[in-house]
Each structure stands twice: as C-alpha cells, then as structure tokens.
XYZ file of C-alpha atoms in Angstrom:
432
model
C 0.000 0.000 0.000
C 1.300 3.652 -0.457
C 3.532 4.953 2.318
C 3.117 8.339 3.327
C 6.804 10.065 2.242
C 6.893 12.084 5.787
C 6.011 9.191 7.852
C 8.949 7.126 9.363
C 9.681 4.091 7.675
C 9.890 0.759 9.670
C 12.924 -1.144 9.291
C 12.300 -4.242 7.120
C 11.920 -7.254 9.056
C 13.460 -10.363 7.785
C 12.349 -13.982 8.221
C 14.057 -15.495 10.777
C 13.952 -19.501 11.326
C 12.061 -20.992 14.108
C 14.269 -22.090 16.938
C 13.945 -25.927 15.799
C 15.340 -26.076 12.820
C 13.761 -27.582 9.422
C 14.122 -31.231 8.975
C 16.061 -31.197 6.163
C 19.009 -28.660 7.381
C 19.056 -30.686 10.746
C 19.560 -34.018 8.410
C 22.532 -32.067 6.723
C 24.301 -30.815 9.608
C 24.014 -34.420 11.401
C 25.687 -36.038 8.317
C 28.191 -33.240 8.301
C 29.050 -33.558 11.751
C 28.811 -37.479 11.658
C 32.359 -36.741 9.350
C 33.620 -34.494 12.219
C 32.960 -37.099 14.396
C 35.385 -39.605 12.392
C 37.839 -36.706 12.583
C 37.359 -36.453 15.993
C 37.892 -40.008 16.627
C 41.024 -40.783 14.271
C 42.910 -37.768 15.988
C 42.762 -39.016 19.326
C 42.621 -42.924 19.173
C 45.830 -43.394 19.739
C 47.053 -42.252 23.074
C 45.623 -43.882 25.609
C 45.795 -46.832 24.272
C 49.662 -46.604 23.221
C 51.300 -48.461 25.546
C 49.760 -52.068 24.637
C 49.199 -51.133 20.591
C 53.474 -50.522 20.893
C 53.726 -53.682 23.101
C 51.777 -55.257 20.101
C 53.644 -53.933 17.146
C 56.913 -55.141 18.837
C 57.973 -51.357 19.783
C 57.286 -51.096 23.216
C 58.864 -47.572 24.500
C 62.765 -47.783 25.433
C 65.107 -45.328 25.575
C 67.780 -47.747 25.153
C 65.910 -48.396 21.015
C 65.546 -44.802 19.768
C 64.614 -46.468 16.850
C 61.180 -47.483 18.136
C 60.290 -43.772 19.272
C 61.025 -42.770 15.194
C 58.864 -45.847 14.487
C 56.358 -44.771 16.871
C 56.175 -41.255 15.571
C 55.671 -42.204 11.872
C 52.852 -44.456 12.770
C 51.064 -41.537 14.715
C 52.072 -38.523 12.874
C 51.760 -39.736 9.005
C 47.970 -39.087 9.452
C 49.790 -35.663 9.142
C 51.386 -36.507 5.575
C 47.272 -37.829 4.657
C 45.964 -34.945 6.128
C 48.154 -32.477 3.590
C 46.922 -34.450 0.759
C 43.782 -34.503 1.828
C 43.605 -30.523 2.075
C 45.146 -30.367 -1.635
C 42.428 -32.568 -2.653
C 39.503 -31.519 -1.119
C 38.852 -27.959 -2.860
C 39.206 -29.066 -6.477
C 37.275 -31.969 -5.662
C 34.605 -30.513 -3.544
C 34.264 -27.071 -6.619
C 34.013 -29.877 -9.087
C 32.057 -33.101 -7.475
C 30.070 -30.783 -5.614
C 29.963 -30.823 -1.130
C 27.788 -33.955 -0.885
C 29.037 -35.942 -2.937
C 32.987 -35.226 -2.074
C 32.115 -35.853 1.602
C 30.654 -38.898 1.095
C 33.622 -39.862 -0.499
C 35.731 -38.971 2.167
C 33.514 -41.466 4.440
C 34.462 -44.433 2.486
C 38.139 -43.373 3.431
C 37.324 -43.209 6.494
C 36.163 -46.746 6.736
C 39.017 -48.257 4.333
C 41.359 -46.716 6.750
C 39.760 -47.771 10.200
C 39.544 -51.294 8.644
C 43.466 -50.664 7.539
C 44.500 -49.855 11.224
C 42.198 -52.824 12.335
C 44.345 -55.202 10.236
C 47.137 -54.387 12.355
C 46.522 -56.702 14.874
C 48.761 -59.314 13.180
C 51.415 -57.541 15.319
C 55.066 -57.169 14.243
C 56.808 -55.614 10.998
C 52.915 -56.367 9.117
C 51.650 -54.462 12.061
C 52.969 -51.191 11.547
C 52.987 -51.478 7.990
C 49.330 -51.834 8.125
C 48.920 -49.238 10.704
C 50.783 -46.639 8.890
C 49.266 -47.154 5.345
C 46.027 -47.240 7.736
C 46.643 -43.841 9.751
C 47.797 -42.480 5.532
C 44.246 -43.347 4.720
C 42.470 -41.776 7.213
C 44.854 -38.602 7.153
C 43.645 -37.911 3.810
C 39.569 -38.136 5.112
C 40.868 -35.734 8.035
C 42.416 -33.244 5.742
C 39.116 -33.726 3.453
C 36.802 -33.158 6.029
C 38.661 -29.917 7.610
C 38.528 -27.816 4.214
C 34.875 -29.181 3.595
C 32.413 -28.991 6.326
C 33.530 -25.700 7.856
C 32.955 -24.441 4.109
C 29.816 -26.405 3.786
C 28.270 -25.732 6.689
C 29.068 -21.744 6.701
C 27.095 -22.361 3.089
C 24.101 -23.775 4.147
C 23.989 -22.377 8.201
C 21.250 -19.046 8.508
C 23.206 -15.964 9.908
C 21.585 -16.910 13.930
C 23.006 -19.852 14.097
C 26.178 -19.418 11.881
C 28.950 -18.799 14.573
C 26.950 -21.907 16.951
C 27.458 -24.369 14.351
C 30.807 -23.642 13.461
C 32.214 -23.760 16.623
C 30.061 -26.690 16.454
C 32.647 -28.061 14.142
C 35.046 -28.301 16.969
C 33.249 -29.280 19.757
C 32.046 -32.221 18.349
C 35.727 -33.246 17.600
C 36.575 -32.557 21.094
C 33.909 -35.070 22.061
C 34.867 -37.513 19.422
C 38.361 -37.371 20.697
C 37.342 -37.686 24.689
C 34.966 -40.844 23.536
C 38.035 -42.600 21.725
C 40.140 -41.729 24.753
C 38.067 -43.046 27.475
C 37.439 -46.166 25.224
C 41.090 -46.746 24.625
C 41.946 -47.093 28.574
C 42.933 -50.403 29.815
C 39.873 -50.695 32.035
C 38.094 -50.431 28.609
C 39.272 -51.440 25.030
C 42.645 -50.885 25.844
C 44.044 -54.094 26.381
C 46.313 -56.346 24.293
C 43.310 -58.404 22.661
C 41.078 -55.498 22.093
C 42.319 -52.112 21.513
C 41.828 -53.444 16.690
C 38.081 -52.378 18.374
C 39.593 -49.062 19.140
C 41.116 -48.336 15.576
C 37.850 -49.922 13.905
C 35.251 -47.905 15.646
C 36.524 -44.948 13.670
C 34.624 -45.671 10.379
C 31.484 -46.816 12.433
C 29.780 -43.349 12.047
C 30.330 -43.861 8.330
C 27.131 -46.078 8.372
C 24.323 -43.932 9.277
C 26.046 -41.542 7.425
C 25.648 -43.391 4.237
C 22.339 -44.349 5.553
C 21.080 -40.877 5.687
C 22.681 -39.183 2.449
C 19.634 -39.131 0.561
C 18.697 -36.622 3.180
C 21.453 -33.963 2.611
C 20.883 -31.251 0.824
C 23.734 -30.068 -1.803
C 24.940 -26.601 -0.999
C 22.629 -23.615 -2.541
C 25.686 -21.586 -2.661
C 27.623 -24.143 -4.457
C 24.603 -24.924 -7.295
C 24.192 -21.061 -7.519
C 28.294 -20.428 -8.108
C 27.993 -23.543 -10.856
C 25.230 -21.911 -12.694
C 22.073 -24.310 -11.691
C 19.927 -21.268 -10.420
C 16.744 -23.728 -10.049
C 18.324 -25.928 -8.167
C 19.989 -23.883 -5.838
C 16.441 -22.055 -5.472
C 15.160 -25.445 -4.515
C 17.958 -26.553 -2.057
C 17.045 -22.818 -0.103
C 13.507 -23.217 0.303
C 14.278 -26.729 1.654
C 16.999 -25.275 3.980
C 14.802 -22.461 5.195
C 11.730 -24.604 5.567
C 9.104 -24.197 2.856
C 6.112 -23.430 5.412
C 7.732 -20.715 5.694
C 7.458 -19.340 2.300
C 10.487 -17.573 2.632
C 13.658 -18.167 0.855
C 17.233 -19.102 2.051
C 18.684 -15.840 0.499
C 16.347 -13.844 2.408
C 17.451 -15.604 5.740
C 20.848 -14.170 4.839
C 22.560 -11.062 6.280
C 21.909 -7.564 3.736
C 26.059 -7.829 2.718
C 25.490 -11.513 2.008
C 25.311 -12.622 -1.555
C 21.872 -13.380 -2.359
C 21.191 -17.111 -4.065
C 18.331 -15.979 -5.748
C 20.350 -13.895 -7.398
C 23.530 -16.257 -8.188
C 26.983 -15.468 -9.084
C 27.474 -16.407 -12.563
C 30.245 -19.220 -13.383
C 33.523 -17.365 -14.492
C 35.540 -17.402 -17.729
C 39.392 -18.276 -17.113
C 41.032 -20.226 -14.572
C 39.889 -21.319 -11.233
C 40.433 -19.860 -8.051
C 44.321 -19.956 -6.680
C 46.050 -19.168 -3.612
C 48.640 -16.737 -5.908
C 44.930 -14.721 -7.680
C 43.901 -14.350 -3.448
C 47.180 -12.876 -3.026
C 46.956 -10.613 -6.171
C 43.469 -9.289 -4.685
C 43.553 -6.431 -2.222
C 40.348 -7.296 -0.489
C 41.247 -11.099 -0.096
C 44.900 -10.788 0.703
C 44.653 -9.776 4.504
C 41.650 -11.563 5.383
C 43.565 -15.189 4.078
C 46.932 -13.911 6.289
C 44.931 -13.931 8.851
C 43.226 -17.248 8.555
C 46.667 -18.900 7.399
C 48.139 -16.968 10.812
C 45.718 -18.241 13.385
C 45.531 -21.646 11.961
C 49.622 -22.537 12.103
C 49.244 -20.601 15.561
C 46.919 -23.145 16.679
C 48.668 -26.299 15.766
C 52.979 -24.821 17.095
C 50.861 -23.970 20.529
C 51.569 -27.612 21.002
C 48.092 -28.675 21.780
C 48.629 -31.542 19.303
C 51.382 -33.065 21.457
C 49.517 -32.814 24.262
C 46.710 -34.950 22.501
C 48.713 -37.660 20.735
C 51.425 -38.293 23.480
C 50.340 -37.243 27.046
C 50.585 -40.872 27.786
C 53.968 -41.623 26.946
C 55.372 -38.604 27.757
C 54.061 -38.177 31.207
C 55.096 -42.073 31.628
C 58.982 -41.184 30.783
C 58.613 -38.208 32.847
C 58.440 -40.028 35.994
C 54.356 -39.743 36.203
C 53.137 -42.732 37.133
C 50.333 -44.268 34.574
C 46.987 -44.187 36.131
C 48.088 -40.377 37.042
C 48.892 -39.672 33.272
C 45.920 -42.019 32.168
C 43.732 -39.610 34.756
C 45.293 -36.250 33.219
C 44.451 -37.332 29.444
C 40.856 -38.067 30.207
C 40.516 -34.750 32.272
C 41.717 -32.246 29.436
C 39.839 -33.738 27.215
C 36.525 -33.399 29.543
C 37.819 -29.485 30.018
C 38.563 -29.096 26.047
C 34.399 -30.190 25.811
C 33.436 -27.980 28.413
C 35.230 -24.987 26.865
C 34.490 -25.317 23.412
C 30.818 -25.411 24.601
C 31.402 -22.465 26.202
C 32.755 -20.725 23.171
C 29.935 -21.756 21.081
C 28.156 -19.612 23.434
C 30.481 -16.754 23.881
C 31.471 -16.677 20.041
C 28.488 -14.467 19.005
C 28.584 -12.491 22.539
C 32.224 -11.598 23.305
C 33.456 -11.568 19.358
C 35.957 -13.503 17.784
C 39.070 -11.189 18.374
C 38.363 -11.263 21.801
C 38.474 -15.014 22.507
C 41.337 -15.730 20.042
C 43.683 -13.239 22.058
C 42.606 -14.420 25.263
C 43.392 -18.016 24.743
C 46.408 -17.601 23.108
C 47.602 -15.197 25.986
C 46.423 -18.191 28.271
C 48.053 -20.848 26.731
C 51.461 -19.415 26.758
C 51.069 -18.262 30.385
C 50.235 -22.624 31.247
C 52.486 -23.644 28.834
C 55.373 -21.703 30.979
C 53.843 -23.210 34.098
C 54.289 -26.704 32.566
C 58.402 -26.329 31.398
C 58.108 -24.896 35.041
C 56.253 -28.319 36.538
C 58.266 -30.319 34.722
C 61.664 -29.184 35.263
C 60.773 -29.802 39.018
C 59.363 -32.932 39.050
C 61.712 -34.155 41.815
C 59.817 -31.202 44.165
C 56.595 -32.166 45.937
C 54.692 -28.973 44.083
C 56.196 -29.600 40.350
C 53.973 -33.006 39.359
C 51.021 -31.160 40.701
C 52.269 -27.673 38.799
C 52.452 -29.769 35.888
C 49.218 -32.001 35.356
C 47.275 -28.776 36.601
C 48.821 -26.203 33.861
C 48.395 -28.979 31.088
C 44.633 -29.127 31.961
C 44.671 -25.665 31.627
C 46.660 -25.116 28.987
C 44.298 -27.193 27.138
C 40.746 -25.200 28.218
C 42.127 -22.273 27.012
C 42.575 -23.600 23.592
C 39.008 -24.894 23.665
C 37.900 -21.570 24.630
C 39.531 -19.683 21.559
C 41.923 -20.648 19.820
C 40.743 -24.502 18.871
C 37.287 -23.550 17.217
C 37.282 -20.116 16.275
C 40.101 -20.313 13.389
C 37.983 -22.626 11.685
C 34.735 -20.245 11.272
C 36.927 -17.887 9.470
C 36.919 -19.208 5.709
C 33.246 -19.064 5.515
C 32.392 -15.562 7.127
C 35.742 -13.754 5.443
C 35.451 -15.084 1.765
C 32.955 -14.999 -1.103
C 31.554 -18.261 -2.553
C 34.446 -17.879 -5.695
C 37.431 -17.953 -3.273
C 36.130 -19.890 -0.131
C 37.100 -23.622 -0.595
C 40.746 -22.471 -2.263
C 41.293 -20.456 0.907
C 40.177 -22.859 3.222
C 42.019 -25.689 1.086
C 45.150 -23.554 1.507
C 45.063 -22.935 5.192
C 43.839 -26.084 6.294
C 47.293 -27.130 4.421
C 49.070 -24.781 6.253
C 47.676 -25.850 9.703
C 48.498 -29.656 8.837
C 51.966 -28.942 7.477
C 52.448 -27.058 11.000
C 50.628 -30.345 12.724
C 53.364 -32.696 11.251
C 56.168 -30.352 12.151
C-alpha cells in the first residue's frame, strides 16, 4: 500500500527460522558432523591406548631403542602426511564433485582406513605397515573433512546460528576425541586383545552416514556459483523450511550474496592461492586465517593430545596419574568449546582468540616450570594442573574459532581455495 513520504519508515523485518530447525538442514548438519565425528575419533585414538598397541607392534617404549620412538612417531604422525593431501584434494574436488558428494567420499576413506588400522593386529613388521598405510588413509579423510564442512556448513547455516554451528565443528571433535580416549583405557578397550576395536570404531559413524545421504541437501551456494539457479532455489527453500514461504537468500545477512540472485560461473582459470594474493580485499583476510591456523597447531596442543601418555610415563608420572590427566583435558577441552559456542556471538571472535592464546602461553610456561621440578613435591602437581589448563584455554579460543573464518571472510568464488590452503598450512604445522 502507499507509504506516506513524511512518515517514518519501519525497518524491514526479515524472516528469521524458528528455533527448531527444518528437517532437512538438521539431516545435513548431522551427516556433516557425523564426518567431524570420524575426525574427531582418528585424531585421538591413539594415546591412551599406546602403551599395549606398541607392546603389540613389537615397539614397546625404550630409551635404550631410539629407533622405536622414530617408528612410533611415523605411525602416529603420518595421518599428518594424509591430512596435507587430503587438504590439496579436497577444494578441487569438492568445486568440481560438488559438497555432498565429495564428503561422502571422504567417508568411504574413512572406513578403508579404520579397517586398515584394524588389520594391524597381526602384530610385528605387518603391524605397523598396516597401521601406517592405515593412519595415511584416514589422514587424507581428516584433511578432506577440515577444508569441507567448515565451508559447507558456513554455506548452508542461517546468519543466527552461523557462529553456533561452526564452533560446532570443533566441539564435536573434542567429544569424538574424549569418547576414543576413554574407550582406549585399559579398564576399557585398551588391552592387548582389544584395543583393533579401538582403531575400527573410527569408520562406524560412516554407516548412518551413508544411511542418511539421501537426506542432505547439496549446498545452494555451491549450485548457484555452478550456474544451476533452479536448483539452488530449490535446495534454499528446503533449507529455510518451505512453510515458511520464505527463501534461504532472504534468511541471509543484507552484505550476504543473495542465491536468488547467483553469481554467474567465471571465464578463465579457477580460483588460486597466488589470484587471493593478487586481490587487495582477499589478501589480509587469508593472512589472517593462514596466521591463526599454524598458531593453533605450534601452541603444542597436538602433542599434548597424541602423546600425554607416553610422555608423562617417561617423565616419571606414574600411569593411572597420566591415564587420569588425558581423560581430564579432554573433559575441560568439551566444556570450553561449549562455552565458546556460546560466547562466540557475545564476546566476538578477536576477543576469545587473544585471550586463549595469551592463556596458553602463560600454562604452557607453568608446565616447562612443573616439569623441570618434578623431583619437588609442588612440580607433578604444577604440571598435570597447567596442562589441563593449557588445554581449556585452547578450547575456549583458539581450537574452534580459526575454523569459522573461511566461511564468514570469503565470497563463494574464493572460499574452498582459501580454506584448502590454510587447512594445508595448519596440517603442514601439525606434522612439524
């Protein structure tokens, strides 16, 4: 109806989503985060139960046999060398395949890897053979799935629940990686005859997944950028929830780009790291990402993951106390990262990433501290304490928030190259 010129204007309201969210986005964002999950779980399988998978492999720890420790380390950290492939991969693949189909892909690595690892259990030379071809395998699904469902789901999340389900991303590793712990104790699956259960649990989630994939929905962002306009339409309105009548473009932020009005495919090359460089606008945002990512993974937090165990063991920390520690940083990593998917949208980004780096160097001080006093009644207990701590402040900050970045700082064009390139970057530092 006509609007009277001198009369105030009301701002436009925009459809928001109820607070249950449409069947068919929930159904995405489980299958998405059933991928985490397997993430989750092949990062953190094997610590606690390292001392009896080395007893099996014929490596058992010994400072007299250096040559064991290299051993060791190649079975745990080639995931690493997987991982970097994985990240090279997985934006070509996922631009070209498309995000459903490229993840599902990267389930079926998943499971050829657990069942890899599983096959270890002949023990011996065949052993690690099988265990590092095995960990390979199921570095290159974990490099996959860290360029593709950050960048999927910061394609297909409304702007309310954006920064929750990206730090959603993390959290559910952190549980994934506290569930493979606990189950990898010796009062558990940890034991000489069962911890092949451990490594083959990791492609269970890979079932349901497959199960449910005729209930993802392809990315509208993704159809839009390829040119299938009617598609992408279609994918929205399921997204948003067609009772609603409203569209997922209009769930979007004003500076968002619309998908009802998509960007056309381009003439010319695709997307490279050296054309974000050449491109004012795109330069400092994918420093930045590249920056906080390596930052994350030379904090250390990785070594505190993979080989607490061990490491508290040759420290003079007796087992159940380093077996206790383990479990209790990874209970404080969930607990924090739920508390920055609540503080994310509240206290800002900047604000939590400089906080928990400041925080992790302070307890990472406190632990060279601990440690180089271990023979004083106060340095075990400095020690276990700081590592606990050292690891809730990189749940709080520092763990998820680096990995919302890609999506919120880069257009549809760019975003899988740049999150390709710095998930890269953050494996390369993992390895080192």
């Amino acid at each position: 109806r006509p609007v009277d010129s001198a009369a105030p204007r009301a701002r436009p309201r925009h459809p928001r989503l109820s607070m249950r969210p449409p069947t068919p986005l929930t159904a995405t964002v489980s299958v998405l985060m059933l991928s985490t999950a397997m993430f989750g779980w092949t990062n953190g399988n094997m610590n606690t139960p390292a001392v009896v998978v080395r007893e099996s492999l014929g490596i058992p720890a010994d400072r007299a046999f250096p040559e064991r420790e290299v051993t060791w380390a190649w079975c745990v950290s080639v995931y690493c060398v997987g991982a970097l492939f994985g990240c090279l991969t997985s934006a070509p693949g996922a631009d070209v395949m498309g995000r459903r189909a490229f993840l599902l892909i990267t389930s079926c690595l998943f499971v050829l890897g657990a069942g890899l690892q599983t096959a270890a259990i002949c023990g011996g030379p065949d052993g690690v053979r099988w265990t590092i071809i095995g960990r390979l395998v199921v570095g290159v699904a974990s490099g996959s799935t860290t360029v593709l469902v950050p960048a999927y789901l910061s394609e297909i999340a409304p702007d309310e629940i954006r920064g929750a389900l990206g730090v959603g991303f993390q959290l559910v590793v952190t549980i994934s990686m506290l569930v493979a712990q606990v189950v990898g104790m010796p009062a558990a699956l940890g034991t000489p005859a069962l911890w092949p259960a451990v490594m083959a649990l990791a492609g269970f989630p890979a079932v349901p997944q497959l199960l449910l994939a005729s209930r993802v929905v392809e990315s509208p962002r993704w159809l839009a950028h390829v040119g299938r306009r009617k598609e992408a339409e279609a994918a929205s309105l399921l997204l948003a929830g067609k009772a609603q009548g409203a569209s997922y473009a209009e769930l979007e932020s004003p500076d968002a780009a619309p998908v009802a009005e998509p960007e056309r495919p381009q003439a010319g090359p695709a997307p490279t790291v050296r054309s974000i460089f050449e491109t004012p606008e795109l330069r400092g945002p994918f420093i930045l990402i590249v920056a906080t990512l390596v930052t994350q993974q030379l904090s250390g937090i990785n070594n505190a993951f993979n080989y607490s165990t061990i490491y508290l063991e040759q420290n003079g920390v007796d087992p159940k106390s380093g077996a206790a520690v383990t479990v209790a940083m990874n209970l404080i990593n969930v607990a924090a990262t739920v508390a920055a998917a609540w503080l994310c949208d509240r206290a800002g980004r900047k604000l939590l990433l400089v906080a928990s780096a400041f925080a992790m160097a302070l307890f990472a001080a406190l632990i060279t501290a601990g440690m180089a006093h271990l023979d004083q009644p106060w340095g075990t207990s400095l020690a276990l304490t700081s590592i606990v701590l050292f690891v809730a402040s990189f749940g709080l900050g520092l763990g998820p928030i680096p990995w919302l970045l890609a999506g919120e700082l880069f257009p549809q064009s760019h975003r899988a190259t740049a999150q390709g390139a710095a998930a890269l970057c953050n494996w390369a530092a993992n390895g080192f």
